[in-house]
Short mmCIF file of C-alpha atoms in Angstrom, two decimals:
data_model
loop_
_atom_site.label_atom_id
_atom_site.label_comp_id
_atom_site.label_asym_id
_atom_site.label_seq_id
_atom_site.Cartn_x
_atom_site.Cartn_y
_atom_site.Cartn_z
CA MET A 167 93.99 68.81 32.43
CA ILE A 168 91.55 70.09 35.12
CA PHE A 169 89.86 72.00 32.96
CA GLU A 170 89.44 69.03 30.74
CA ILE A 171 88.52 66.81 33.41
CA LEU A 172 85.59 69.54 34.38
CA ASN A 173 84.77 69.93 30.34
CA ILE A 174 83.59 66.30 30.88
CA LEU A 175 81.62 65.86 33.96
CA TRP A 176 79.73 69.34 34.29
CA ILE A 177 77.36 66.99 31.50
CA PRO A 178 76.60 64.44 32.98
CA PHE A 179 76.75 66.57 36.15
CA ALA A 180 73.90 69.25 34.77
CA GLY A 181 72.09 66.45 33.36
CA PHE A 182 71.52 65.27 36.97
CA ILE A 183 70.94 68.07 37.93
CA SER A 184 67.93 68.61 35.78
CA PHE A 185 66.44 65.20 35.88
CA LEU A 186 66.20 65.97 40.26
CA ILE A 187 64.67 69.42 39.05
CA PHE A 188 62.06 67.44 36.34
CA ILE A 189 60.80 64.61 38.64
CA SER A 190 60.56 67.85 41.41
CA ALA A 191 58.16 69.21 39.35
CA ILE A 192 56.27 66.32 38.35
CA ASN A 193 56.10 65.61 41.77
CA LYS A 194 57.31 61.28 40.40
CA SER A 195 59.66 59.51 41.90
CA ILE A 196 61.51 56.52 40.27
CA GLY A 197 61.96 54.71 43.34
CA VAL A 198 65.03 54.78 43.81
CA ARG A 199 64.39 56.17 48.13
CA ARG A 200 61.82 52.92 48.42
CA ALA A 201 64.09 50.36 47.23
CA TYR A 202 66.63 51.65 49.89
CA VAL A 203 64.35 52.27 52.60
CA ASN A 204 63.29 48.69 52.16
CA LEU A 205 67.09 46.97 51.81
CA LEU A 206 67.22 49.64 55.09
CA LEU A 207 64.62 47.72 56.91
CA ARG A 208 66.26 43.89 56.02
CA ILE A 209 69.62 44.69 57.09
CA PHE A 210 67.87 46.48 60.26
CA GLU A 211 65.81 42.71 60.85
CA TYR A 212 69.01 41.13 60.46
CA GLY A 213 70.81 43.06 62.89
CA ARG A 214 67.88 42.10 65.46
CA VAL A 215 67.90 38.91 64.69
CA SER A 216 72.24 39.01 65.59
CA ILE A 217 71.64 40.47 69.14
CA GLU A 218 68.63 38.09 70.28
CA THR A 219 71.12 35.71 68.75
CA ALA A 220 74.11 36.60 70.84
CA SER A 221 71.90 37.98 74.03
CA LYS A 222 70.41 34.65 74.37
CA GLU A 223 74.35 32.68 74.03
CA HIS A 224 75.47 35.52 76.55
CA GLN A 225 72.30 33.78 79.01
CA GLN A 226 74.21 30.40 78.26
CA ASN A 227 77.11 30.52 79.22
CA ASN A 228 76.73 33.02 82.17
CA PHE A 229 73.35 31.46 83.68
CA LYS A 230 75.53 29.05 86.83
CA THR A 231 78.01 31.83 87.11
CA ASP A 232 76.02 35.24 87.77
CA ASP A 233 72.06 34.05 87.10
CA LYS A 234 70.86 37.43 88.10
CA HIS A 235 73.29 39.86 85.71
CA SER A 236 72.78 37.38 83.10
CA GLU A 237 68.64 37.98 83.97
CA GLU A 238 69.42 41.85 83.47
CA PHE A 239 71.51 41.50 80.54
CA VAL A 240 68.78 39.36 78.83
CA ASP A 241 65.77 41.83 80.19
CA ASN A 242 67.61 43.99 79.32
CA ALA A 243 65.63 45.88 76.04
CA ASP A 244 62.09 45.72 77.41
CA SER A 245 63.89 46.96 80.66
CA LYS A 246 64.32 50.04 78.21
CA GLU A 247 61.54 50.36 76.69
CA SER A 248 60.83 54.25 75.84
CA THR A 249 60.21 56.07 79.10
CA ASN A 250 58.93 58.73 75.99
CA GLY A 251 56.51 56.82 74.49
CA THR A 252 54.45 55.07 77.14
CA THR A 253 54.67 56.60 80.55
CA LEU A 254 55.84 54.21 82.78
CA ILE A 255 53.72 55.63 86.69
CA THR A 256 50.98 56.68 86.84
CA ARG A 257 50.04 59.82 88.70
CA ASP A 258 46.85 61.47 89.79
CA ALA A 259 47.02 64.94 88.75
CA VAL A 260 47.68 66.79 91.06
CA LEU A 261 49.89 69.45 89.35
CA LEU A 262 48.18 69.71 86.61
CA PRO A 263 47.69 72.80 84.56
CA GLN A 264 44.00 73.75 84.21
CA PRO A 265 42.32 76.87 82.53
CA GLN A 266 41.01 79.10 85.54
CA GLU A 267 38.20 81.16 85.33
CA PRO A 268 38.62 84.32 87.38
CA ALA A 269 36.68 83.49 90.70
CA PRO A 270 34.55 85.56 92.08
CA GLU A 271 35.33 88.23 94.76
CA LYS A 272 34.05 86.93 97.97
CA PRO A 273 32.59 89.16 100.43
CA VAL A 274 34.93 89.63 103.18
CA SER A 275 34.37 88.04 105.77
CA SER A 276 35.12 89.24 110.23
CA LYS A 277 35.08 85.41 110.75
CA LYS A 278 37.97 83.07 110.47
CA GLU A 279 37.92 80.18 108.53
CA GLU A 280 39.60 76.99 110.30
CA ILE A 281 42.19 74.57 108.67
CA VAL A 282 42.54 71.06 110.07
CA PHE A 283 45.78 70.54 108.97
CA ASP A 284 45.73 66.44 108.52
CA PHE A 285 49.63 64.70 107.11
CA GLU A 286 47.55 62.35 104.99
CA LYS A 287 46.20 65.00 102.77
CA CYS A 288 50.33 66.12 102.14
CA LEU A 289 49.69 62.25 100.83
CA ASP A 290 49.09 62.76 96.63
CA TYR A 291 51.87 65.82 96.76
CA LEU A 292 54.86 64.11 98.17
CA LYS A 293 54.18 61.19 96.02
CA SER A 294 53.50 63.62 93.12
CA GLY A 295 57.06 64.73 93.26
CA VAL A 296 58.61 62.21 94.14
CA GLU A 297 57.05 61.29 90.68
CA SER A 298 57.91 63.94 89.00
CA ILE A 299 61.97 63.08 89.84
CA ILE A 300 62.53 59.77 88.72
CA GLU A 301 59.99 60.72 85.67
CA ASP A 302 58.30 63.77 84.53
CA ASP A 303 56.45 64.21 81.50
CA VAL A 304 58.16 67.47 80.25
CA THR A 305 61.55 66.50 80.15
CA SER A 306 61.64 63.55 78.81
CA ARG A 307 59.82 65.09 75.59
CA PHE A 308 62.86 67.38 74.89
CA GLU A 309 65.19 63.72 74.70
CA ALA A 310 65.71 61.13 71.53
CA GLU A 311 62.75 59.10 71.93
CA GLU A 312 64.67 55.61 72.24
CA LEU A 313 64.60 52.42 70.33
CA LYS A 314 64.02 48.80 70.74
CA SER A 315 66.67 47.48 68.39
CA TRP A 316 69.48 49.30 67.15
CA ASN A 317 69.78 50.95 64.00
CA MET A 318 73.31 51.52 63.35
CA LEU A 319 73.60 54.46 63.81
CA THR A 320 75.18 54.91 66.83
CA ARG A 321 78.26 51.69 67.79
CA THR A 322 75.86 49.58 69.66
CA ASN A 323 72.77 49.72 72.31
CA ARG A 324 73.97 47.51 74.35
CA HIS A 325 76.68 47.23 77.67
CA HIS A 326 78.90 45.44 75.04
CA GLU A 327 80.79 46.54 72.09
CA PHE A 328 81.32 43.64 70.05
CA ILE A 329 78.19 41.47 69.12
CA SER A 330 79.72 39.81 66.01
CA TRP A 331 82.35 40.13 63.30
CA LYS A 332 79.07 40.78 60.41
CA ILE A 333 76.79 43.16 62.20
CA THR A 334 80.23 45.31 62.47
CA LEU A 335 81.87 44.66 59.12
CA ILE A 336 77.76 45.86 58.28
CA TRP A 337 78.20 48.91 59.99
CA MET A 338 81.91 49.65 59.15
CA VAL A 339 79.91 49.61 55.34
CA GLY A 340 77.15 51.75 56.11
CA PHE A 341 79.24 54.13 57.60
CA LEU A 342 81.75 54.74 54.40
CA ILE A 343 78.50 55.40 52.46
CA ARG A 344 76.74 57.70 54.68
CA TYR A 345 79.81 59.93 55.61
CA VAL A 346 81.73 59.40 52.34
CA PHE A 347 78.18 58.92 49.55
CA LEU A 348 75.12 59.80 50.79
CA MET A 349 76.87 63.40 52.56
CA PRO A 350 78.12 64.75 49.98
CA LEU A 351 75.16 64.02 48.05
CA ARG A 352 72.98 65.41 50.16
CA VAL A 353 74.81 68.51 50.57
CA LEU A 354 74.88 69.13 46.92
CA VAL A 355 71.32 68.72 46.61
CA CYS A 356 70.34 70.68 49.32
CA PHE A 357 72.32 73.76 48.22
CA VAL A 358 71.00 73.67 44.21
CA GLY A 359 67.20 73.25 46.59
CA VAL A 360 68.58 76.97 47.80
CA LEU A 361 69.62 78.26 44.88
CA PHE A 362 67.38 76.78 43.15
CA ALA A 363 64.77 79.00 45.06
CA VAL A 364 66.78 82.59 45.92
CA LEU A 365 67.71 81.70 42.30
CA THR A 366 63.45 80.97 40.73
CA ASN A 367 61.69 83.66 43.42
CA SER A 368 64.16 85.92 42.08
CA ILE A 369 63.04 85.75 38.32
CA VAL A 370 59.35 85.55 39.34
CA ALA A 371 59.36 88.59 41.76
CA LEU A 372 60.00 90.18 38.37
CA ILE A 373 57.00 89.50 36.53
CA PRO A 374 53.97 92.07 36.56
CA ASN A 375 50.85 89.60 36.52
CA ARG A 376 49.86 87.99 40.02
CA PHE A 377 48.20 85.21 38.10
CA LEU A 378 51.10 84.10 37.04
CA ARG A 379 53.37 84.94 39.56
CA LEU A 380 51.08 83.04 42.46
CA LEU A 381 51.64 79.99 39.85
CA LEU A 382 54.50 80.23 39.15
CA ALA A 383 55.89 80.91 43.20
CA ASP A 384 53.41 77.76 43.63
CA LEU A 385 55.64 75.43 41.43
CA SER A 386 58.95 76.88 42.81
CA PHE A 387 58.49 76.53 45.77
CA LYS A 388 57.10 73.03 46.49
CA ILE A 389 60.08 72.34 43.67
CA THR A 390 62.30 74.33 45.99
CA PHE A 391 60.64 71.96 49.31
CA ARG A 392 60.67 68.67 46.98
CA LEU A 393 64.59 69.26 46.80
CA ILE A 394 65.53 69.87 49.78
CA ALA A 395 63.07 66.70 51.63
CA SER A 396 65.40 64.11 48.44
CA SER A 397 68.35 65.16 49.56
CA LEU A 398 67.67 63.61 53.16
CA SER A 399 65.90 59.86 51.26
CA SER A 400 63.07 61.34 52.57
CA LEU A 401 59.92 59.00 52.40
CA ILE A 402 56.72 60.46 53.01
CA LYS A 403 53.19 58.57 52.00
CA PHE A 404 50.33 61.57 52.43
CA HIS A 405 47.34 60.38 54.38
CA ASN A 406 43.61 61.51 53.57
CA LYS A 407 44.10 63.87 50.84
CA GLN A 408 41.27 64.51 50.19
CA TYR A 409 40.88 66.69 53.20
CA ARG A 410 44.36 68.80 52.10
CA PRO A 411 43.79 72.31 52.85
CA THR A 412 42.72 73.86 50.09
CA ARG A 413 41.92 77.42 50.79
CA SER A 414 42.78 80.24 52.67
CA GLY A 415 43.06 79.26 56.32
CA PHE A 416 45.36 77.33 58.92
CA CYS A 417 47.48 74.37 58.55
CA VAL A 418 47.57 73.20 62.26
CA ALA A 419 50.72 70.86 62.81
CA ASN A 420 52.09 69.11 65.69
CA HIS A 421 56.32 69.88 65.64
CA THR A 422 59.24 67.53 66.12
CA SER A 423 61.96 69.57 63.73
CA PRO A 424 62.39 72.44 61.17
CA LEU A 425 62.18 70.21 58.14
CA ASP A 426 58.42 69.86 59.55
CA VAL A 427 57.63 72.78 56.83
CA ALA A 428 59.96 70.99 54.11
CA ILE A 429 58.26 67.76 54.24
CA LEU A 430 54.65 69.74 54.38
CA SER A 431 55.87 71.93 51.84
CA THR A 432 56.47 69.11 49.03
CA ASP A 433 52.34 68.44 48.39
CA ARG A 434 50.76 72.13 48.94
CA THR A 435 51.83 74.95 48.96
CA PHE A 436 52.35 77.20 52.14
CA SER A 437 52.17 80.44 53.88
CA LEU A 438 54.73 81.00 56.24
CA ILE A 439 55.12 82.62 59.68
CA GLY A 440 58.11 82.79 61.52
CA GLN A 441 60.81 85.37 63.50
CA ARG A 442 64.10 86.40 61.11
CA HIS A 443 66.44 84.83 60.95
CA GLY A 444 70.70 84.80 60.06
CA GLY A 445 72.27 82.27 58.10
CA PHE A 446 71.05 79.26 55.85
CA LEU A 447 67.52 79.80 57.72
CA GLY A 448 67.81 83.39 56.26
CA VAL A 449 68.84 83.24 53.10
CA LEU A 450 65.97 80.88 52.58
CA GLN A 451 63.39 82.76 54.09
CA ARG A 452 64.25 86.11 51.81
CA ALA A 453 64.81 84.00 49.40
CA LEU A 454 61.07 82.56 49.48
CA ALA A 455 59.69 86.02 50.56
CA ARG A 456 60.32 87.70 47.04
CA ALA A 457 57.53 85.58 45.38
CA SER A 458 55.44 84.67 47.72
CA PRO A 459 52.94 86.47 50.78
CA HIS A 460 55.12 84.97 54.27
CA ILE A 461 54.75 86.79 57.21
CA TRP A 462 58.33 87.06 58.58
CA PHE A 463 58.97 88.69 61.86
CA GLU A 464 61.85 90.38 63.35
CA ARG A 465 62.71 89.72 67.16
CA GLY A 466 60.63 92.84 69.09
CA GLU A 467 57.67 91.71 66.84
CA ALA A 468 57.10 88.84 67.11
CA LYS A 469 56.71 89.32 70.52
CA ASP A 470 53.45 91.76 69.89
CA ARG A 471 50.61 89.64 70.58
CA HIS A 472 48.46 92.23 69.19
CA LEU A 473 50.54 92.89 65.75
CA VAL A 474 50.95 89.74 65.08
CA ALA A 475 47.19 88.79 65.58
CA GLU A 476 46.34 91.66 62.54
CA ARG A 477 48.80 90.66 60.47
CA LEU A 478 47.60 86.77 60.59
CA LYS A 479 43.74 88.61 59.82
CA GLN A 480 45.26 90.43 56.84
CA HIS A 481 46.14 87.47 55.20
CA VAL A 482 43.43 84.80 56.29
CA SER A 483 40.96 87.56 55.19
CA ASP A 484 42.32 86.98 51.66
CA PRO A 485 41.00 84.21 49.92
CA ASN A 486 43.97 84.54 46.82
CA ASN A 487 46.43 83.68 49.91
CA PRO A 488 47.78 79.81 50.60
CA PRO A 489 46.62 78.22 54.10
CA ILE A 490 49.26 79.53 56.91
CA LEU A 491 51.44 77.05 58.31
CA ILE A 492 51.75 77.15 61.77
CA PHE A 493 53.20 74.60 64.77
CA PRO A 494 50.97 75.65 67.43
CA GLU A 495 52.97 73.96 70.43
CA GLY A 496 55.80 77.00 69.63
CA THR A 497 58.50 74.02 69.96
CA CYS A 498 60.10 70.90 68.82
CA ILE A 499 58.71 67.70 70.86
CA ASN A 500 60.33 64.31 70.39
CA ASN A 501 57.73 62.87 68.35
CA THR A 502 56.62 60.69 71.07
CA SER A 503 53.72 63.71 72.07
CA VAL A 504 52.48 67.06 71.61
CA MET A 505 51.68 69.48 74.41
CA GLN A 506 49.77 72.33 74.60
CA PHE A 507 49.63 74.53 71.94
CA LYS A 508 49.17 78.42 72.13
CA LYS A 509 45.56 80.14 71.10
CA GLY A 510 46.82 82.41 69.07
CA SER A 511 46.02 81.08 65.81
CA PHE A 512 42.37 80.14 67.18
CA GLU A 513 41.57 83.94 68.03
CA VAL A 514 41.58 84.66 64.00
CA GLY A 515 39.18 83.20 63.60
CA GLY A 516 39.14 81.00 59.71
CA VAL A 517 39.14 77.33 59.46
CA ILE A 518 42.21 75.33 60.65
CA TYR A 519 43.42 72.16 58.35
CA PRO A 520 44.82 69.74 61.47
CA VAL A 521 47.76 67.67 60.24
CA ALA A 522 50.22 64.91 61.97
CA ILE A 523 52.67 63.79 61.10
CA LYS A 524 54.76 60.79 62.79
CA TYR A 525 58.44 60.04 61.73
CA ASP A 526 59.53 56.51 62.27
CA PRO A 527 62.61 56.41 64.62
CA ARG A 528 64.32 53.85 63.02
CA PHE A 529 66.24 55.37 60.37
CA GLY A 530 67.10 58.12 61.77
CA ASP A 531 66.23 60.97 65.07
CA ALA A 532 64.58 63.46 63.35
CA PHE A 533 63.87 65.29 67.07
CA TRP A 534 65.29 68.34 67.35
CA ASN A 535 66.83 69.82 70.72
CA SER A 536 67.73 73.06 70.26
CA ALA A 537 68.36 73.66 73.80
CA LYS A 538 71.78 70.72 72.56
CA TYR A 539 72.22 71.43 68.43
CA SER A 540 72.51 74.15 66.52
CA MET A 541 71.19 73.98 63.25
CA MET A 542 73.88 73.70 61.05
CA GLN A 543 75.45 69.93 63.92
CA TYR A 544 71.44 69.28 63.77
CA LEU A 545 71.67 69.46 59.10
CA TYR A 546 75.02 67.78 60.17
CA MET A 547 72.83 64.93 61.54
CA MET A 548 69.95 64.55 59.26
CA MET A 549 72.69 64.90 56.41
CA THR A 550 74.35 61.69 58.13
CA SER A 551 71.57 59.68 59.01
CA TRP A 552 70.12 56.88 56.99
CA ALA A 553 66.77 58.37 56.15
CA ILE A 554 63.67 60.47 57.21
CA VAL A 555 60.45 58.45 56.73
CA CYS A 556 57.65 59.76 58.50
CA ASP A 557 53.30 59.40 57.73
CA VAL A 558 51.29 62.78 56.80
CA TRP A 559 47.96 62.96 57.44
CA TYR A 560 45.59 65.24 57.03
CA LEU A 561 41.99 65.44 58.53
CA PRO A 562 39.09 67.04 58.48
CA PRO A 563 39.01 70.92 58.25
CA MET A 564 37.51 72.89 62.03
CA TYR A 565 36.37 75.28 63.25
CA ARG A 566 35.76 77.12 66.31
CA GLN A 567 32.40 76.15 67.26
CA ASP A 568 29.73 78.74 69.25
CA GLY A 569 31.18 79.89 72.74
CA GLU A 570 33.36 78.06 72.67
CA SER A 571 36.34 79.22 74.10
CA ALA A 572 40.50 79.83 72.13
CA ILE A 573 41.45 77.80 74.44
CA ASP A 574 39.12 74.96 74.39
CA PHE A 575 39.33 75.47 70.95
CA ALA A 576 42.93 74.27 70.57
CA ASN A 577 42.72 71.26 72.82
CA ARG A 578 40.38 69.93 70.74
CA VAL A 579 42.24 70.38 67.72
CA LYS A 580 45.19 69.31 69.82
CA GLY A 581 43.35 65.64 70.99
CA VAL A 582 42.43 64.89 67.00
CA ILE A 583 45.64 65.60 66.34
CA ALA A 584 47.42 63.29 69.04
CA LYS A 585 44.73 60.37 68.63
CA GLN A 586 45.29 60.27 65.04
CA GLY A 587 49.38 60.34 64.69
CA GLY A 588 48.96 58.24 67.83
CA LEU A 589 50.54 60.88 70.61
CA ILE A 590 50.70 61.01 73.99
CA ASP A 591 48.31 63.84 74.79
CA LEU A 592 49.78 66.12 77.82
CA VAL A 593 48.68 69.86 78.78
CA TRP A 594 51.94 71.11 79.23
CA ASP A 595 53.85 74.43 77.52
CA GLY A 596 56.35 72.78 76.09
CA GLN A 597 58.78 76.08 76.81
CA LEU A 598 59.40 74.84 80.13
CA LYS A 599 62.62 73.48 78.77
CA ARG A 600 63.86 77.06 78.81
CA MET A 601 61.81 78.10 81.32
CA LYS A 602 60.66 77.68 85.03
CA PRO A 603 56.36 76.86 85.34
CA LYS A 604 54.43 80.11 86.08
CA LYS A 605 53.88 81.41 88.72
CA GLU A 606 50.23 81.04 88.45
CA TRP A 607 50.17 77.60 88.29
CA LYS A 608 52.51 77.55 91.75
CA GLU A 609 49.56 80.39 93.27
CA ILE A 610 46.21 77.46 92.07
CA GLN A 611 47.96 74.28 93.53
CA GLN A 612 48.34 76.27 97.15
CA VAL A 613 44.79 77.58 96.81
CA GLU A 614 43.72 74.07 95.94
CA PHE A 615 45.52 72.96 98.81
CA ALA A 616 44.45 74.91 101.16
CA ASN A 617 40.65 74.32 100.06
CA ARG A 618 41.80 71.26 100.71
CA LEU A 619 42.57 71.81 104.31
CA LYS A 620 39.12 73.45 105.64
CA ALA A 621 36.74 72.66 108.01
CA GLU A 622 33.51 71.10 106.41
#
């Protein structure tokens, strides 16, 4: 009986998989995902109107008994405006890390410098310290981006649980669709994408002709990531395609999620660089490396800056190699900001292709908080979200100017990406979520404070 059922089902199953691979190869869409996203937008709008209507009714019923409580309830959505997006506290740039040139040595003087202490000179530091305790610019970048309206992924974003029977019914139906229908289908498509990468790259690697091997590896690379992106119901809109990377160099983008690689790789083949992993990522890394020139490091090697720089130079020196995809922040930021770019890839030389990525948080939070969730937990969250919707902007290629330091070049590229993506440009190092501030930053502020105390 079981074999008979399998004999019946394998034909439509094979046809479905073949169809997915075919439309991925020609990079076409039949419009299902776009229609699905448009339907979700109408449902979200209906939910927003229903919640606002319920809030107004609640206000009218409680206005006379508890005016103050009612006013806070009505303004709740506005008062909880995302602190991740717009900084509510305007602080003086007293404690910001600044690139410092080595100071020239001063001649030793036997005369002791006169220091005049005025308590008023401490107030700027006290103000900045208190403001950082209330809301600092770093930790809020590693928390989920808050939404102005409910996207029906969680129970509610209000103080109360029940809004209306219609909203509750919509949430229950959505829950069943996401967990009973979408999640198994997405896992299947993602598995097909990884299996396709393993099989095709193993075959392509055996082709002796380099030109044909690279051509087929390019096609296999794109199909693999188009299948993975399809498994998450991804809807990606690319802008300014005339600036798409065309030759060997560095493609530099802001980093929100491991999905950034899949998103960008649906449109262009890249050489990937990173640390070797085990598990799911390790399988994909080894499969891709069989036929394409990717750069993977062991844990100890990744810390050797000279080794990394040498490998990068060797890669970009070959014009036949694809551009290297790099995320200079070194960690995922929550889709609201761009943090400090590491200068490594800007020291090597060559062309830089900036790319800005901005996700629509209404359909699911693409940010990966690696300190809180493992890779498998994160993939589970993505598989049960509504969809992954994002915009990608290709920006004009940039070159390091004469006399420009690698740090200044990195900051210039970062500023362009932040402006295009509507992101906040921050000077802080994203690694602060894993480590304490550098000792040098503290010493710089101590020197600055001492200079302010010196008598003129």
